[in-house]
Tab-separated table of C-alpha atoms and ligand atoms in Angstrom:
chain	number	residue	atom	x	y	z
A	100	UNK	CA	31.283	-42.634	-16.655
A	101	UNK	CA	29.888	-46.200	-15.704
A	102	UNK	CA	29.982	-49.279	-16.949
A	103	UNK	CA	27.381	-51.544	-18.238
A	104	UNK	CA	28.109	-54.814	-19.141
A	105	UNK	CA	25.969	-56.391	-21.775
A	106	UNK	CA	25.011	-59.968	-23.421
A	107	UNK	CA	23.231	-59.376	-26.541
A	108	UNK	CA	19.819	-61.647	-26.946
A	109	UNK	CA	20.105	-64.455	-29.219
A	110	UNK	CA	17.445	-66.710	-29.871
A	111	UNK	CA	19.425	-69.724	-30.885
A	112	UNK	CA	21.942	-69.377	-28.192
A	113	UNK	CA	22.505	-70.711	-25.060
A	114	UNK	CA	21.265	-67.243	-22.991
A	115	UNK	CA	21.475	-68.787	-19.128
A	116	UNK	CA	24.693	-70.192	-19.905
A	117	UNK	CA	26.163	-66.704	-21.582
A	118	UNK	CA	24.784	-64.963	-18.346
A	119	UNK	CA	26.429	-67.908	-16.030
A	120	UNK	CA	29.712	-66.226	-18.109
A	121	UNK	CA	28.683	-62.442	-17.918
A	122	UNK	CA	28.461	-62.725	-14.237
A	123	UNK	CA	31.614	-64.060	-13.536
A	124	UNK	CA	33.408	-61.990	-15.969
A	125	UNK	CA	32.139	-58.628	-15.376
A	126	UNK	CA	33.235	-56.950	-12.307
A	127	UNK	CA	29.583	-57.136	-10.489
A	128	UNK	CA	30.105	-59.360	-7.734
A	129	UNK	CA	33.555	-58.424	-6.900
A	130	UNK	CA	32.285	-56.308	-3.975
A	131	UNK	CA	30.742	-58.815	-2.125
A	132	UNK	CA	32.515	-60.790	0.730
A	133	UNK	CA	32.302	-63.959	2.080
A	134	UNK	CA	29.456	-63.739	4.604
A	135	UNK	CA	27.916	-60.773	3.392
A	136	UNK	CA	24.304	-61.096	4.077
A	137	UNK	CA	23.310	-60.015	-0.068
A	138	UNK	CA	19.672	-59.586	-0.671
A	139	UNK	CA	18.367	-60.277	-4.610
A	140	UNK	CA	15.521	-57.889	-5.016
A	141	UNK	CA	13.177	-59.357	-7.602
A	142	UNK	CA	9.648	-58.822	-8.659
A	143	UNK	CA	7.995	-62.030	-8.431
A	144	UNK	CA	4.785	-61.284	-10.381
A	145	UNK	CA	1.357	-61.542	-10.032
A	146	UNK	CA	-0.335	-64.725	-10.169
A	147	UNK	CA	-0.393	-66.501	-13.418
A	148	UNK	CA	1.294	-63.681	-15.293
A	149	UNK	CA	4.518	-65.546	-17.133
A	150	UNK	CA	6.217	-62.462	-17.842
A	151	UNK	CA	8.233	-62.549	-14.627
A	152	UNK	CA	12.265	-62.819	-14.597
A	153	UNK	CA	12.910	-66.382	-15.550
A	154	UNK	CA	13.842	-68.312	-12.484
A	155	UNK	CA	16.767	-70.084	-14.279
A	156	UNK	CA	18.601	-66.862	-14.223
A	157	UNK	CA	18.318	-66.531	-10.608
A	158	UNK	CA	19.568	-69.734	-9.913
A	159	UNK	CA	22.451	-68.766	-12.211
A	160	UNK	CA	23.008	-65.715	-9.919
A	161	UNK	CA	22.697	-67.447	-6.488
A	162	UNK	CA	24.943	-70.134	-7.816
A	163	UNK	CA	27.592	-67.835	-8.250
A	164	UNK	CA	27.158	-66.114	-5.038
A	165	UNK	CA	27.207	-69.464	-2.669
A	166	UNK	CA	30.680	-69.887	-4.823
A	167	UNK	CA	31.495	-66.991	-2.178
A	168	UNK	CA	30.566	-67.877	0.455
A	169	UNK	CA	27.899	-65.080	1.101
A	170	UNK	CA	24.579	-65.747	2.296
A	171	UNK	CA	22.028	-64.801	-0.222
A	172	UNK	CA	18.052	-64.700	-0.416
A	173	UNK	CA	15.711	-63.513	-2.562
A	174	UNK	CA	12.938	-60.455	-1.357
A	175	UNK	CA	9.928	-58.490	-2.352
A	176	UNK	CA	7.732	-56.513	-0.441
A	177	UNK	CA	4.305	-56.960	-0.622
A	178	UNK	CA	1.456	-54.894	-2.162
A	179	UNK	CA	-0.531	-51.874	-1.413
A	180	UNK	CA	-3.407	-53.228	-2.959
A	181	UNK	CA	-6.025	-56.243	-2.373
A	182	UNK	CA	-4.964	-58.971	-4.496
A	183	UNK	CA	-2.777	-62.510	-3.531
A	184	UNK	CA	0.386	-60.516	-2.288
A	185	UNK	CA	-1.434	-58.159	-0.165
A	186	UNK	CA	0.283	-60.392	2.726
A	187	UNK	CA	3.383	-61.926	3.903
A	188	UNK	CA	1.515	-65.435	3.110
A	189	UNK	CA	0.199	-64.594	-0.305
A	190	UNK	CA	3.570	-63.288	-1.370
A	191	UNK	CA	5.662	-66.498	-0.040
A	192	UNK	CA	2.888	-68.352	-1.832
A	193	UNK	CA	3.154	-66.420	-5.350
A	194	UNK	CA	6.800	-67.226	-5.017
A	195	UNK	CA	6.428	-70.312	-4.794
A	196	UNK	CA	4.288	-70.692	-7.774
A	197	UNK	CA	6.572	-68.752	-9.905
A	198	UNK	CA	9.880	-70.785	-9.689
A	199	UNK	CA	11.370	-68.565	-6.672
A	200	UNK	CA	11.678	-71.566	-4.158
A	201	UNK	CA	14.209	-72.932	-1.917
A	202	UNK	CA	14.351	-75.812	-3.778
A	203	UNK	CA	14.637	-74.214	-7.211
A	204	UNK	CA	16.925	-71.585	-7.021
A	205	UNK	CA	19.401	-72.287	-3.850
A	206	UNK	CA	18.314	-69.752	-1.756
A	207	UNK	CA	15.016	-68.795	0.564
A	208	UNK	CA	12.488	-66.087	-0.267
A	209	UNK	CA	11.741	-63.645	2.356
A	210	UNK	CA	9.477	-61.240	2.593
A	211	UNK	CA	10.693	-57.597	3.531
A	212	UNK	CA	8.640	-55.811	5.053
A	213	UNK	CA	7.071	-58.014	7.620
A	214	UNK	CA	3.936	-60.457	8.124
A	215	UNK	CA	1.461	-57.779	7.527
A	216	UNK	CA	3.456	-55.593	5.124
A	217	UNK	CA	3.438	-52.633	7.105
A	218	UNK	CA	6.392	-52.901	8.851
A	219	UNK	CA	9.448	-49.815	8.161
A	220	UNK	CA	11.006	-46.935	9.551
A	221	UNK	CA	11.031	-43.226	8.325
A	222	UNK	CA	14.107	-41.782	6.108
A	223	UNK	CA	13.993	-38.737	4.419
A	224	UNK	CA	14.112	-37.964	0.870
A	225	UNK	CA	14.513	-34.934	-1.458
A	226	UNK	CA	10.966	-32.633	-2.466
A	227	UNK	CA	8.475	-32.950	-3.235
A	228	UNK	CA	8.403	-37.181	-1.766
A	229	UNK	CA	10.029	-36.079	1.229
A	230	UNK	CA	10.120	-39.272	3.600
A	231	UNK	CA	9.865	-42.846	2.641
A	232	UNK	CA	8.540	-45.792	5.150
A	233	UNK	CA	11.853	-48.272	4.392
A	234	UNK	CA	11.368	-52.094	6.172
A	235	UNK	CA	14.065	-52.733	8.627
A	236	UNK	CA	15.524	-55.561	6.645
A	237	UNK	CA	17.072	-53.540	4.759
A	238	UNK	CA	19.443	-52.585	7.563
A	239	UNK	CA	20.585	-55.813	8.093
A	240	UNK	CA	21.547	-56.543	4.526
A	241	UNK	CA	25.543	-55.949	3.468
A	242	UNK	CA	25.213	-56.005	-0.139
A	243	UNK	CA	21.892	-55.956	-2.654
A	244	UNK	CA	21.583	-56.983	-6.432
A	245	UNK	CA	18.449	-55.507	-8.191
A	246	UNK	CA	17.211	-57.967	-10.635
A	247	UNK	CA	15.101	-56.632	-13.061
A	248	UNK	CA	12.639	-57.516	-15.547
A	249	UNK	CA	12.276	-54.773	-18.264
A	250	UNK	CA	8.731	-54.044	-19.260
A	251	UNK	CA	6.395	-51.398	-20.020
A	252	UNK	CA	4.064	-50.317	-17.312
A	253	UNK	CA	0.733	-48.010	-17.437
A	254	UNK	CA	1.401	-45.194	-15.194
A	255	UNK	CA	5.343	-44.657	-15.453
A	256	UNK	CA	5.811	-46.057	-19.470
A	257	UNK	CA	9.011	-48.095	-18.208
A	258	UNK	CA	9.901	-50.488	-15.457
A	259	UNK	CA	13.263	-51.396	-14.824
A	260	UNK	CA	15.819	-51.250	-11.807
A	261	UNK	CA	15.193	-47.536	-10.933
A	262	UNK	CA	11.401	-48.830	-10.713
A	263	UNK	CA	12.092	-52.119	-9.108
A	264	UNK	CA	13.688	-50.200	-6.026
A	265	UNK	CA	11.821	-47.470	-5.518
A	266	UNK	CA	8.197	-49.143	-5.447
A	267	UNK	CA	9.235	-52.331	-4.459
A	268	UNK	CA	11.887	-51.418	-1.568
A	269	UNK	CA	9.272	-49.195	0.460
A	270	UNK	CA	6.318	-50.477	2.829
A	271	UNK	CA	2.680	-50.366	2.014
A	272	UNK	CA	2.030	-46.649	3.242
A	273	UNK	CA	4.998	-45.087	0.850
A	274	UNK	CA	3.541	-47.276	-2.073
A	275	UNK	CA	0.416	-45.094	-1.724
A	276	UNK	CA	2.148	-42.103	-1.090
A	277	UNK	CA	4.061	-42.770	-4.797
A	278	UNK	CA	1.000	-43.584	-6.256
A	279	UNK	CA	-1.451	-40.355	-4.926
A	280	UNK	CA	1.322	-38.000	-7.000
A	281	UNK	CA	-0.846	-39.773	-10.286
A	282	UNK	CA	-4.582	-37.977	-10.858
A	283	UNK	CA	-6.820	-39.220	-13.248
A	284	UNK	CA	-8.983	-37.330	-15.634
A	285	UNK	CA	-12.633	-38.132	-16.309
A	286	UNK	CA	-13.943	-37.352	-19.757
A	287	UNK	CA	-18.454	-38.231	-18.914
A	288	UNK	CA	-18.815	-37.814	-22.923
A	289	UNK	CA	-16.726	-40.438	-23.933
A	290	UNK	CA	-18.015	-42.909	-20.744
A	291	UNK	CA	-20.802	-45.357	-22.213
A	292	UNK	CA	-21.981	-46.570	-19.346
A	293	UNK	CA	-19.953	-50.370	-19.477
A	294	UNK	CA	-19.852	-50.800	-16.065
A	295	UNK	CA	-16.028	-51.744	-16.382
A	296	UNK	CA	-14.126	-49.705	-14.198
A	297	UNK	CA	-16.915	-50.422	-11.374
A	298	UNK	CA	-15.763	-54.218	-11.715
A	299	UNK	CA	-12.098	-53.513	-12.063
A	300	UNK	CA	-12.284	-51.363	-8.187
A	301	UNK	CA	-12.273	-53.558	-5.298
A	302	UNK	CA	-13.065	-49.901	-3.470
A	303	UNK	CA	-16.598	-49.471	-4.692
A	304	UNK	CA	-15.605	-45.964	-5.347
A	305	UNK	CA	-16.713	-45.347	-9.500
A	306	UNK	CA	-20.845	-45.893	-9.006
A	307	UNK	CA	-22.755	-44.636	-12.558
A	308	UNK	CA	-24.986	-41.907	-12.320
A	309	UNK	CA	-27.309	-41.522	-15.008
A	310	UNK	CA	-25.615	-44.457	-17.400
A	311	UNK	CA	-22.509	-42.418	-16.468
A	312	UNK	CA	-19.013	-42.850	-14.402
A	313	UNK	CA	-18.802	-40.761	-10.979
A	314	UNK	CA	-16.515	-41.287	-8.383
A	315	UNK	CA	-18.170	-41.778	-5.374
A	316	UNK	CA	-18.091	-38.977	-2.827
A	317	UNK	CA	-17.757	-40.854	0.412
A	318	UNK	CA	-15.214	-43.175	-0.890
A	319	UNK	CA	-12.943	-41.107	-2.858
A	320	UNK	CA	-10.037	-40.410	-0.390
A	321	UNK	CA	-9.789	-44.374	-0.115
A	322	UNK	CA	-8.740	-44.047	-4.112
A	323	UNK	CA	-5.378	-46.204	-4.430
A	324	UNK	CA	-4.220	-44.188	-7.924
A	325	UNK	CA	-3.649	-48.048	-9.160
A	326	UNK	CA	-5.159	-47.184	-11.846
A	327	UNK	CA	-7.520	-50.417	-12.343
A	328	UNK	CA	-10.529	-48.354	-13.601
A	329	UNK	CA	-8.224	-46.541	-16.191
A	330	UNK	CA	-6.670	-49.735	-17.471
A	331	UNK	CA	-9.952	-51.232	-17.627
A	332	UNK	CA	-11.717	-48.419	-19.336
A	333	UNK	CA	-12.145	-49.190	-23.369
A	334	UNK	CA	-13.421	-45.772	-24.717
A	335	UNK	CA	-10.717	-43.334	-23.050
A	336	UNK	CA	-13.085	-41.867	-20.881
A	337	UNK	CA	-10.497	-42.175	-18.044
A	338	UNK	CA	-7.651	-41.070	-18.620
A	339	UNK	CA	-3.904	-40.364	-16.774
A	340	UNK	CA	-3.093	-36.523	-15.857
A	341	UNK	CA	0.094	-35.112	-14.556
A	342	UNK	CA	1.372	-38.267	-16.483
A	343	UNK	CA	5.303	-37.841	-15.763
A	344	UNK	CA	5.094	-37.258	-11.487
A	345	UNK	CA	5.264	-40.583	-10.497
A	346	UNK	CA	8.419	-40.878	-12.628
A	347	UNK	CA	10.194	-38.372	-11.258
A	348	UNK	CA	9.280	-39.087	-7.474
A	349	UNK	CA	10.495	-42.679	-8.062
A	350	UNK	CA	14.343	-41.690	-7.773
A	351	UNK	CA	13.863	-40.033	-4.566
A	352	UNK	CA	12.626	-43.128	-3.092
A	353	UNK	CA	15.909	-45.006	-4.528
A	354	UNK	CA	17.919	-41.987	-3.029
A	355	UNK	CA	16.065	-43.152	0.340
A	356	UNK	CA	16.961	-46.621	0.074
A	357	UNK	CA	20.364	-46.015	-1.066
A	358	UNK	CA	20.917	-43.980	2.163
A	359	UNK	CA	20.106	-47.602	4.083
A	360	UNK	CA	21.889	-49.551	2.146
A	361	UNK	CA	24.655	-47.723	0.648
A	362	UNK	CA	24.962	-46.989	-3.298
A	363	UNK	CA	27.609	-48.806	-3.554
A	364	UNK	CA	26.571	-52.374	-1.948
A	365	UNK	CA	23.819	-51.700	-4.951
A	366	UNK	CA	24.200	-53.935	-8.004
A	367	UNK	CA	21.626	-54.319	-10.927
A	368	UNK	CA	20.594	-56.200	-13.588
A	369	UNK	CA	18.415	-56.046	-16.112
A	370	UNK	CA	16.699	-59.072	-17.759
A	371	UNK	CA	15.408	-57.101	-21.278
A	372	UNK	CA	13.515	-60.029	-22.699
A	373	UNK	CA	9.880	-60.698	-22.593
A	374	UNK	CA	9.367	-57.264	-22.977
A	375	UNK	CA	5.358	-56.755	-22.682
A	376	UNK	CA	2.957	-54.165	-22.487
A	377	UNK	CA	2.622	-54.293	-18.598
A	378	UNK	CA	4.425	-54.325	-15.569
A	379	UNK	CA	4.424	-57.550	-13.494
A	380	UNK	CA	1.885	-56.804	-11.198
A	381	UNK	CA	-0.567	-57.118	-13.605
A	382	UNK	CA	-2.583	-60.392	-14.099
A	383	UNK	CA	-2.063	-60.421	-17.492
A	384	UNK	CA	1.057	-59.186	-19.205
A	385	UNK	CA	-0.853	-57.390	-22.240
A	386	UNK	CA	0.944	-57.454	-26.224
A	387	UNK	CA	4.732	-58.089	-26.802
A	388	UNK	CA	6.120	-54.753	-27.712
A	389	UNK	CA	9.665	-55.340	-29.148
A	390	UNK	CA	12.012	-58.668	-29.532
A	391	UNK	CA	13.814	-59.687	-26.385
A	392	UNK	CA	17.259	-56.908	-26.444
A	393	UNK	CA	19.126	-58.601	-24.113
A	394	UNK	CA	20.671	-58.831	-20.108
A	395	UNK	CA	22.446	-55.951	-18.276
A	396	UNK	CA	24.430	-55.565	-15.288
A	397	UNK	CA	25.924	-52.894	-13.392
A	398	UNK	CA	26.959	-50.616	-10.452
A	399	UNK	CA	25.198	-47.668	-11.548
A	400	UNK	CA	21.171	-48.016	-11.606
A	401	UNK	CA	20.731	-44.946	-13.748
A	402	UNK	CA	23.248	-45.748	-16.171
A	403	UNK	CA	21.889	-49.476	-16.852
A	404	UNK	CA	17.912	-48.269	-16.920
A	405	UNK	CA	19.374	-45.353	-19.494
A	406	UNK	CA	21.569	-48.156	-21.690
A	407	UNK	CA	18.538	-50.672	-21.698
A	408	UNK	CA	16.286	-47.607	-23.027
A	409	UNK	CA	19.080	-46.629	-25.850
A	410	UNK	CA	19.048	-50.635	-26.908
A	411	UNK	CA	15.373	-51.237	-26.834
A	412	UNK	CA	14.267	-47.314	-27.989
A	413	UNK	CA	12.293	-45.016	-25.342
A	414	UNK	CA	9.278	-44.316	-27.873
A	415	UNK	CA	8.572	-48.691	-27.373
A	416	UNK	CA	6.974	-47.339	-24.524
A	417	UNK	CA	5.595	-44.561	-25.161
A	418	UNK	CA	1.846	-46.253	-25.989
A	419	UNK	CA	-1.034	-45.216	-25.340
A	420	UNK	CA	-0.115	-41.574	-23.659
A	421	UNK	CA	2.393	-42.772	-21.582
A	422	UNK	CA	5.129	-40.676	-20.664
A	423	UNK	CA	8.676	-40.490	-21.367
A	424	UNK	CA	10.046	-43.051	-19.106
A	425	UNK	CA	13.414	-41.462	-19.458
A	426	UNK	CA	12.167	-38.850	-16.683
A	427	UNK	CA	13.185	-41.676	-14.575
A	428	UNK	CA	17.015	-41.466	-14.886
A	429	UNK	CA	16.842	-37.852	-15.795
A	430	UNK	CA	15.937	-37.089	-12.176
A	431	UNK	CA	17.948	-39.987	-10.998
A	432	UNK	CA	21.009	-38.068	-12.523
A	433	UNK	CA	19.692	-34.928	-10.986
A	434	UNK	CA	19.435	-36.191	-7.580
A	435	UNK	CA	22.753	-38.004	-7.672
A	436	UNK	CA	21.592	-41.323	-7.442
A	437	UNK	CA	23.985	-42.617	-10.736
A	438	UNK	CA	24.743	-40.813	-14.367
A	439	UNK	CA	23.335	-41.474	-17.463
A	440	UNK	CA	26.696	-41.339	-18.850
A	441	UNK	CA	28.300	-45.277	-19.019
A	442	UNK	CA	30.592	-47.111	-21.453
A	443	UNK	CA	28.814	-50.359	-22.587
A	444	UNK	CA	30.707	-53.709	-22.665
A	445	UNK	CA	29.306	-56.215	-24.954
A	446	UNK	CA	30.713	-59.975	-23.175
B	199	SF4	S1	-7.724	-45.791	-9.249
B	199	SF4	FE1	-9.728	-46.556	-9.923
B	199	SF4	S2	-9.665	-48.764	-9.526
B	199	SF4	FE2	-7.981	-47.834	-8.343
B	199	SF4	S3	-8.878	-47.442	-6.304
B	199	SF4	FE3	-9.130	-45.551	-7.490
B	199	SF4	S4	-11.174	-45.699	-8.404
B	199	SF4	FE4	-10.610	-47.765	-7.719
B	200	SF4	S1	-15.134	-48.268	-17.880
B	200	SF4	FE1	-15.084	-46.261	-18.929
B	200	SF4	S2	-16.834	-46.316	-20.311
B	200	SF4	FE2	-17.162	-47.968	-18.819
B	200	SF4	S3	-18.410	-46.996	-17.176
B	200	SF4	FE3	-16.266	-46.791	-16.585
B	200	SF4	S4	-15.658	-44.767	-17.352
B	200	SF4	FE4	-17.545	-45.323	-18.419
């Protein structure tokens, strides 16, 4: 069994200075050594989208590690998609704009996988993913903590640290890889000819044929599974099939990642308030769907995902057809990655 360690949310409460407490009375950082090179693997959100981890709780987190005497710095990896972090530059800069500075939290941002974000080495993985493209940083790093902002998220329901690691751990080409195991369905009778989806692609690949959606021929192998069109589509004529493989092919990259790092240099946390529609990547973060639950942390990255979905109720996210994001730590169990059974600690 594995612990979790819990702060419940309170709205008139002091929540950054209850996690400054959680931290240092919960067992999470007593792995890491003075001069352990720790990386803090955040998301840091698309540009202009608020519903990012707050940066306060970062600098709680880095505070607490310089008490150490480690040397810690915050990462991402950049996108697979056009947008402003398709680069190194554009990432650093997004950053920036979000809080995750130098100067604001104690501690550079670097970017993982390399100036042009396809930069990474092979490792293999259990079926069907196989292989995952892992940047070399990730060798060089003694310890990492996952921090997490819970969220829902339009292909896999549920983003937490299972998500955060798998998708955001892994280079450019193993992004797309993850995403291809996602197929869309197109329904022509409910398309009405809006011209949506077309705008939402920076492929070019839907064209309308006869007031009506096709996916162009040429272009279709350069289709990124984002899915864009689908979240842009209004009448349902696009819709997800296969709707739970992307969920369970995200433990096997964490099972790749793990085998760099070492599960247990792997600490998590997840920041459950804020708690929107869609993931951070999106440019918007879409309707609130439940009251902020409250902050996580611990060893096991199945068991916290599975205790955050117990607190804040798997069916939040299951909107819209999305599927049960508990596939997630299901196969994470499977696999061996953690357990979904853990003893919760309220601090
Ligand atoms: S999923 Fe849709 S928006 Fe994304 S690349 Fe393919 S056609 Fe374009
Ligand atoms: S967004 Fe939907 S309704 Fe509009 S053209 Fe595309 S498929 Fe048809």
């Amino acid at each position: 069994m594995s612990k979790v360690y819990y702060v419940p949310w309170r709205q008139d409460s002091d929540m950054v200075g209850k996690f400054r407490k959680i931290i240092r009375k919960s067992n999470i950082l007593d792995n890491i050594n003075k001069e352990d090179r720790v990386a803090i693997k955040l998301h840091v959100g698309e540009y202009k989208n608020p519903a990012h981890v707050h940066p306060l709780y970062l600098k709680e987190l880095v505070s607490a590690l310089l008490e150490i005497g480690c040397e810690p710095f915050l990462t991402d990896t950049t996108t697979y998609y056009c947008g402003n972090r398709f680069t190194a530059v554009g990432m650093i800069k997004n950053a920036f704009y979000h809080g995750f500075s130098l100067a604001n939290i104690g501690s550079p941002f670097i970017v993982a996988d390399g100036l042009g974000g396809d930069e990474g080495f092979s490792v293999k993985v259990s079926s069907p993913l196989n292989e995952i493209y892992v940047p070399s940083l990730f060798k060089e790093v003694d310890k990492m903590i996952v921090f997490s902002h819970c969220k829902g998220h339009g292909l896999t329901a549920f983003g937490g640290s299972i998500k955060n690691v798998a998708m955001g751990c892994v280079t450019k080409k193993s992004k797309l890889q993850m995403h291809k195991f996602v197929n869309f369905c197109y329904d022509e009778s409910l398309c009405n000819g809006c011209d949506a989806c077309k705008d939402a692609c920076g492929r070019g690949i839907p064209i309308l044929k006869n007031g009506k959606r096709v996916m162009s021929l040429e272009k279709r192998e350069d289709c990124m599974h984002c899915p864009a069109c689908m979240e842009e589509c209004k009448t349902g004529a696009i819709k997800l099939k296969e709707l739970e493989a992307l969920g369970r092919v995200l433990p096997r990259a964490v099972e790749g990642i793990f085998k760099v790092i070492g599960k247990e240099n792997v600490t998590s946390i997840n920041w459950g308030a804020n708690i929107v529609e869609y993931c951070d990547c999106m440019p918007f973060p879409g309707k609130t769907l439940r009251d902020n639950v409250g902050i996580y942390l611990s060893k096991d990255i199945v068991a916290i995902d599975k205790a955050f979905l117990d607190d804040a109720n798997k069916n939040t996210f299951m909107i819209d057809g999305r599927p049960d994001p508990e596939i997630q730590t299901i196969e994470g169990e499977k696999i061996g990655i953690g357990t979904m059974d853990y003893e919760k600690i309220i601090l």
